Structure formats: C-alpha cells, structure tokens
PDB file of C-alpha atoms in Angstrom:
ATOM      1  CA  GLY A   1     -54.234  47.116  50.960  1.00 68.00           C
ATOM      2  CA  ALA A   2     -52.764  50.598  49.904  1.00 72.00           C
ATOM      3  CA  ALA A   3     -52.832  50.449  46.029  1.00 72.00           C
ATOM      4  CA  LYS A   4     -55.830  50.580  43.801  1.00 79.00           C
ATOM      5  CA  THR A   5     -58.081  50.242  46.790  1.00 75.00           C
ATOM      6  CA  ARG A   6     -61.191  50.589  44.749  1.00 82.00           C
ATOM      7  CA  LEU A   7     -60.201  47.341  43.079  1.00 84.00           C
ATOM      8  CA  ILE A   8     -59.706  45.477  46.374  1.00 86.00           C
ATOM      9  CA  PRO A   9     -63.513  44.349  46.478  1.00 89.00           C
ATOM     10  CA  ARG A  10     -63.158  42.677  43.181  1.00 89.00           C
ATOM     11  CA  LEU A  11     -59.507  41.688  43.185  1.00 91.00           C
ATOM     12  CA  GLY A  12     -58.604  41.355  46.859  1.00 89.00           C
ATOM     13  CA  ALA A  13     -55.599  43.300  48.331  1.00 89.00           C
ATOM     14  CA  ALA A  14     -53.007  41.292  46.766  1.00 88.00           C
ATOM     15  CA  GLY A  15     -54.664  41.279  43.399  1.00 90.00           C
ATOM     16  CA  ALA A  16     -55.081  45.034  43.402  1.00 87.00           C
ATOM     17  CA  ALA A  17     -51.391  45.304  44.337  1.00 86.00           C
ATOM     18  CA  ARG A  18     -50.408  43.090  41.385  1.00 89.00           C
ATOM     19  CA  ALA A  19     -52.583  45.017  38.942  1.00 89.00           C
ATOM     20  CA  HIS A  20     -51.041  48.296  40.211  1.00 88.00           C
ATOM     21  CA  ARG A  21     -47.433  46.812  39.729  1.00 89.00           C
ATOM     22  CA  ARG A  22     -48.367  45.818  36.131  1.00 91.00           C
ATOM     23  CA  MET A  23     -49.799  49.206  35.334  1.00 91.00           C
ATOM     24  CA  VAL A  24     -46.685  51.026  36.683  1.00 92.00           C
ATOM     25  CA  LEU A  25     -44.372  48.634  34.678  1.00 92.00           C
ATOM     26  CA  ALA A  26     -46.492  49.194  31.649  1.00 93.00           C
ATOM     27  CA  ALA A  27     -46.322  53.012  32.042  1.00 93.00           C
ATOM     28  CA  LEU A  28     -42.567  53.031  32.527  1.00 93.00           C
ATOM     29  CA  ASP A  29     -42.008  50.796  29.528  1.00 92.00           C
ATOM     30  CA  ASN A  30     -44.234  53.030  27.256  1.00 94.00           C
ATOM     31  CA  ALA A  31     -42.414  56.187  28.518  1.00 94.00           C
ATOM     32  CA  HIS A  32     -39.102  54.666  27.808  1.00 93.00           C
ATOM     33  CA  ARG A  33     -40.200  53.330  24.444  1.00 94.00           C
ATOM     34  CA  ALA A  34     -41.524  56.728  23.349  1.00 96.00           C
ATOM     35  CA  ALA A  35     -37.895  58.120  23.766  1.00 95.00           C
ATOM     36  CA  LEU A  36     -39.121  61.785  24.317  1.00 96.00           C
ATOM     37  CA  GLY A  37     -36.511  62.544  27.141  1.00 93.00           C
ATOM     38  CA  PRO A  38     -35.608  61.587  30.693  1.00 93.00           C
ATOM     39  CA  VAL A  39     -38.261  59.472  32.581  1.00 93.00           C
ATOM     40  CA  SER A  40     -39.002  59.933  36.298  1.00 93.00           C
ATOM     41  CA  LEU A  41     -41.240  57.922  38.540  1.00 93.00           C
ATOM     42  CA  TRP A  42     -43.001  59.882  41.318  1.00 94.00           C
ATOM     43  CA  THR A  43     -44.212  57.908  44.288  1.00 91.00           C
ATOM     44  CA  ALA A  44     -46.212  58.806  47.346  1.00 87.00           C
ATOM     45  CA  GLY A  45     -44.997  55.701  49.077  1.00 82.00           C
ATOM     46  CA  ASP A  46     -41.785  54.442  50.604  1.00 87.00           C
ATOM     47  CA  ALA A  47     -38.881  55.030  48.006  1.00 88.00           C
ATOM     48  CA  ASP A  48     -37.205  51.902  49.638  1.00 89.00           C
ATOM     49  CA  HIS A  49     -40.179  49.670  48.952  1.00 88.00           C
ATOM     50  CA  ARG A  50     -39.281  46.250  47.605  1.00 88.00           C
ATOM     51  CA  PHE A  51     -41.021  47.159  44.373  1.00 89.00           C
ATOM     52  CA  PHE A  52     -38.556  49.959  43.737  1.00 88.00           C
ATOM     53  CA  ARG A  53     -35.670  47.999  44.839  1.00 88.00           C
ATOM     54  CA  ALA A  54     -36.643  45.285  42.222  1.00 89.00           C
ATOM     55  CA  LEU A  55     -36.891  48.054  39.512  1.00 87.00           C
ATOM     56  CA  ARG A  56     -33.349  49.103  40.302  1.00 85.00           C
ATOM     57  CA  ARG A  57     -32.005  45.666  40.097  1.00 87.00           C
ATOM     58  CA  SER A  58     -33.767  45.143  36.832  1.00 86.00           C
ATOM     59  CA  GLY A  59     -32.448  48.222  35.240  1.00 77.00           C
ATOM     60  CA  ARG A  60     -35.893  49.484  34.449  1.00 75.00           C
ATOM     61  CA  MET A  61     -35.837  52.087  37.119  1.00 74.00           C
ATOM     62  CA  ALA A  62     -36.559  55.682  36.206  1.00 73.00           C
ATOM     63  CA  ASP A  63     -35.447  58.611  38.280  1.00 87.00           C
ATOM     64  CA  LEU A  64     -37.355  57.995  41.476  1.00 92.00           C
ATOM     65  CA  ARG A  65     -38.789  61.013  43.170  1.00 94.00           C
ATOM     66  CA  ILE A  66     -41.124  61.548  46.142  1.00 94.00           C
ATOM     67  CA  GLN A  67     -44.496  63.253  45.631  1.00 94.00           C
ATOM     68  CA  GLN A  68     -45.141  66.423  47.672  1.00 94.00           C
ATOM     69  CA  GLY A  69     -48.548  67.955  48.363  1.00 93.00           C
ATOM     70  CA  ASP A  70     -51.824  67.256  50.201  1.00 92.00           C
ATOM     71  CA  ASP A  71     -53.887  66.431  47.270  1.00 93.00           C
ATOM     72  CA  LEU A  72     -53.462  65.270  43.552  1.00 93.00           C
ATOM     73  CA  GLY A  73     -53.546  68.704  42.355  1.00 95.00           C
ATOM     74  CA  ALA A  74     -50.694  69.892  44.749  1.00 95.00           C
ATOM     75  CA  ARG A  75     -48.674  66.765  43.747  1.00 94.00           C
ATOM     76  CA  MET A  76     -49.086  67.318  40.012  1.00 96.00           C
ATOM     77  CA  ALA A  77     -48.093  71.090  40.497  1.00 96.00           C
ATOM     78  CA  HIS A  78     -44.956  70.195  42.379  1.00 95.00           C
ATOM     79  CA  CYS A  79     -43.949  67.679  39.826  1.00 96.00           C
ATOM     80  CA  LEU A  80     -44.450  70.117  36.927  1.00 96.00           C
ATOM     81  CA  ASP A  81     -42.699  73.028  38.775  1.00 95.00           C
ATOM     82  CA  SER A  82     -39.786  70.591  39.433  1.00 96.00           C
ATOM     83  CA  LEU A  83     -39.433  69.485  35.911  1.00 96.00           C
ATOM     84  CA  LEU A  84     -40.423  72.395  33.719  1.00 96.00           C
ATOM     85  CA  PRO A  85     -37.111  74.189  34.052  1.00 95.00           C
ATOM     86  CA  HIS A  86     -35.588  71.364  32.024  1.00 94.00           C
ATOM     87  CA  GLY A  87     -38.073  71.557  29.147  1.00 95.00           C
ATOM     88  CA  PRO A  88     -41.587  70.340  28.230  1.00 97.00           C
ATOM     89  CA  VAL A  89     -43.108  67.819  30.650  1.00 97.00           C
ATOM     90  CA  LEU A  90     -45.589  65.019  30.292  1.00 98.00           C
ATOM     91  CA  LEU A  91     -47.054  63.963  33.435  1.00 97.00           C
ATOM     92  CA  MET A  92     -49.207  60.603  33.166  1.00 95.00           C
ATOM     93  CA  GLY A  93     -51.004  58.464  35.666  1.00 90.00           C
ATOM     94  CA  SER A  94     -49.835  54.968  35.958  1.00 88.00           C
ATOM     95  CA  ASP A  95     -53.352  53.682  35.981  1.00 85.00           C
ATOM     96  CA  CYS A  96     -54.243  54.017  32.286  1.00 85.00           C
ATOM     97  CA  PRO A  97     -53.062  50.875  30.437  1.00 81.00           C
ATOM     98  CA  ALA A  98     -54.523  52.174  27.166  1.00 85.00           C
ATOM     99  CA  LEU A  99     -52.117  55.135  27.301  1.00 92.00           C
ATOM    100  CA  GLY A 100     -49.335  54.042  24.903  1.00 94.00           C
ATOM    101  CA  VAL A 101     -46.136  55.248  22.935  1.00 97.00           C
ATOM    102  CA  GLN A 102     -48.306  56.881  20.151  1.00 97.00           C
ATOM    103  CA  GLU A 103     -50.463  58.961  22.568  1.00 97.00           C
ATOM    104  CA  LEU A 104     -47.172  60.130  24.363  1.00 97.00           C
ATOM    105  CA  ARG A 105     -45.612  61.136  21.173  1.00 98.00           C
ATOM    106  CA  ALA A 106     -48.860  62.828  19.836  1.00 98.00           C
ATOM    107  CA  CYS A 107     -48.894  64.851  23.122  1.00 98.00           C
ATOM    108  CA  ALA A 108     -45.300  65.832  22.888  1.00 98.00           C
ATOM    109  CA  ALA A 109     -45.778  66.984  19.265  1.00 98.00           C
ATOM    110  CA  ALA A 110     -48.771  69.221  20.469  1.00 97.00           C
ATOM    111  CA  LEU A 111     -46.490  71.018  22.992  1.00 98.00           C
ATOM    112  CA  ASN A 112     -43.692  71.167  20.284  1.00 96.00           C
ATOM    113  CA  SER A 113     -46.078  72.786  17.791  1.00 97.00           C
ATOM    114  CA  GLY A 114     -46.974  75.717  20.305  1.00 96.00           C
ATOM    115  CA  ASP A 115     -49.524  74.567  22.663  1.00 97.00           C
ATOM    116  CA  ASP A 116     -48.993  75.687  26.343  1.00 97.00           C
ATOM    117  CA  THR A 117     -50.635  72.444  27.622  1.00 98.00           C
ATOM    118  CA  VAL A 118     -51.994  69.170  26.555  1.00 98.00           C
ATOM    119  CA  PHE A 119     -54.458  66.902  28.175  1.00 97.00           C
ATOM    120  CA  LEU A 120     -55.831  63.378  27.658  1.00 96.00           C
ATOM    121  CA  PRO A 121     -59.347  63.260  28.890  1.00 95.00           C
ATOM    122  CA  ALA A 122     -60.537  60.122  30.758  1.00 92.00           C
ATOM    123  CA  GLU A 123     -63.937  58.638  30.325  1.00 90.00           C
ATOM    124  CA  ASP A 124     -64.772  59.358  34.047  1.00 90.00           C
ATOM    125  CA  GLY A 125     -64.401  63.162  33.362  1.00 94.00           C
ATOM    126  CA  GLY A 126     -60.928  63.637  34.601  1.00 93.00           C
ATOM    127  CA  TYR A 127     -57.720  63.197  32.629  1.00 94.00           C
ATOM    128  CA  VAL A 128     -54.827  60.721  32.484  1.00 94.00           C
ATOM    129  CA  LEU A 129     -52.176  62.950  31.249  1.00 97.00           C
ATOM    130  CA  VAL A 130     -51.265  66.578  31.542  1.00 97.00           C
ATOM    131  CA  GLY A 131     -48.462  68.129  29.626  1.00 98.00           C
ATOM    132  CA  ALA A 132     -47.012  71.593  29.702  1.00 98.00           C
ATOM    133  CA  ARG A 133     -44.217  73.500  28.162  1.00 96.00           C
ATOM    134  CA  ARG A 134     -44.249  76.473  30.570  1.00 93.00           C
ATOM    135  CA  ALA A 135     -45.255  76.885  34.242  1.00 92.00           C
ATOM    136  CA  LEU A 136     -49.010  76.920  34.913  1.00 93.00           C
ATOM    137  CA  PRO A 137     -50.462  79.671  37.064  1.00 91.00           C
ATOM    138  CA  GLY A 138     -49.810  78.860  40.809  1.00 84.00           C
ATOM    139  CA  GLU A 139     -53.323  78.275  41.658  1.00 90.00           C
ATOM    140  CA  PHE A 140     -54.156  76.286  38.540  1.00 95.00           C
ATOM    141  CA  PHE A 141     -54.838  72.842  40.283  1.00 95.00           C
ATOM    142  CA  ASP A 142     -56.134  74.354  43.547  1.00 95.00           C
ATOM    143  CA  GLY A 143     -59.597  73.486  44.778  1.00 93.00           C
ATOM    144  CA  VAL A 144     -60.451  70.865  42.080  1.00 95.00           C
ATOM    145  CA  ALA A 145     -62.783  68.096  43.240  1.00 94.00           C
ATOM    146  CA  TRP A 146     -60.462  65.302  42.179  1.00 92.00           C
ATOM    147  CA  GLY A 147     -62.261  62.034  41.346  1.00 88.00           C
ATOM    148  CA  ARG A 148     -65.319  63.810  40.232  1.00 92.00           C
ATOM    149  CA  ASP A 149     -66.807  63.751  36.603  1.00 95.00           C
ATOM    150  CA  THR A 150     -66.249  67.630  36.379  1.00 96.00           C
ATOM    151  CA  VAL A 151     -62.422  67.672  36.598  1.00 96.00           C
ATOM    152  CA  MET A 152     -61.796  68.165  32.777  1.00 97.00           C
ATOM    153  CA  GLN A 153     -64.691  70.695  32.589  1.00 97.00           C
ATOM    154  CA  VAL A 154     -63.333  72.761  35.402  1.00 96.00           C
ATOM    155  CA  THR A 155     -59.719  72.384  33.828  1.00 97.00           C
ATOM    156  CA  ARG A 156     -60.984  73.795  30.510  1.00 97.00           C
ATOM    157  CA  GLN A 157     -62.598  76.631  32.184  1.00 97.00           C
ATOM    158  CA  ARG A 158     -59.239  77.485  33.934  1.00 97.00           C
ATOM    159  CA  LEU A 159     -57.287  77.145  30.706  1.00 97.00           C
ATOM    160  CA  ALA A 160     -59.545  79.565  29.000  1.00 97.00           C
ATOM    161  CA  ALA A 161     -59.667  82.088  31.943  1.00 96.00           C
ATOM    162  CA  HIS A 162     -55.839  82.083  31.870  1.00 96.00           C
ATOM    163  CA  GLN A 163     -55.826  82.355  28.004  1.00 96.00           C
ATOM    164  CA  LEU A 164     -53.718  79.090  27.635  1.00 97.00           C
ATOM    165  CA  ARG A 165     -53.495  77.385  24.319  1.00 97.00           C
ATOM    166  CA  TRP A 166     -54.244  73.695  24.803  1.00 97.00           C
ATOM    167  CA  SER A 167     -54.884  70.362  23.029  1.00 97.00           C
ATOM    168  CA  GLU A 168     -56.878  67.364  24.032  1.00 96.00           C
TER     169      GLU A 168
END
C-alpha cells in the first residue's frame, strides 16, 4: 500500500507493488546496459526490505542509498550533490518504462557536449530524468509544486534565470 498509490484503485495494493517492482528492475537493467558509469539506487524506504535483499542475492543490486529530504526537490538535490563530485550524473525516476538505453546515452552525450543540465520532459508537465555535470544553485528545486503540470515550465524559467545551458 505504499508504492504507486495512484495505481491501487485500478491494480490493488499488491498489483501496484508488483508494477513498481517491475519498473525498478527495468530502470536498473537499462542503467546497467547503458554502461555510462556506476549505478546507484536511491530509496525512501527500508534499505533492508526483502526486495533489496533479493536484488543483492541476484547480483542485480546497484549501490543502495537512502534518499534525504522533505520533498522530491530536496531528495533530488541531495542525490545530485552527493554524486556530482564524481562526475556528470543522470538521475531518473523508476516509473517511466519508456525510458531506455538510447535515451540515457543521448542524455549523457548532451552533458558531455557541454550542456550544464539535461531534462527529459514527461507528458504530465514534469520530467522523468534530470542530468547535470556541475552543481545546480542551492535553491534550484525549492518551492516547486511537484506533481503539477507546471514543473517543467518552472524549471525552464529557473534554468534561464541562472543562465544554465540545457537540453531536453
């Protein structure tokens, strides 16, 4: 009952959890197949959950880390800040099955060609991936109405205001 709660009315709690599991596995597989660098999996849940234990046993586990922050923006900022000292970062959601190896490689190429950031907009007005090659301003993700159809629009305004070069 804690994963993909908007799917529960249609799939039931167990069905939503199974869908979430499949999407996380697909995202991990695509990240590994893209072969762009180390892969980490960030969770807001219990790092000792049986799903993560099964991933460890299967050998499919990435570096497991705990998300930190009160909202999606704070969690993304923390993840980026933690990983960017080691090089460019692609941060993708686990709930976009259409996001595959080719898209990941294209986003990495945009960063490698000089863009400060890269985004893959979603149909709902948000985005399913953010990539960066350098730290974003500290308040970049603050005050965004996550889950609304204006997320990408607000992000574009902030990118322009900070004179960042980006691709979509």
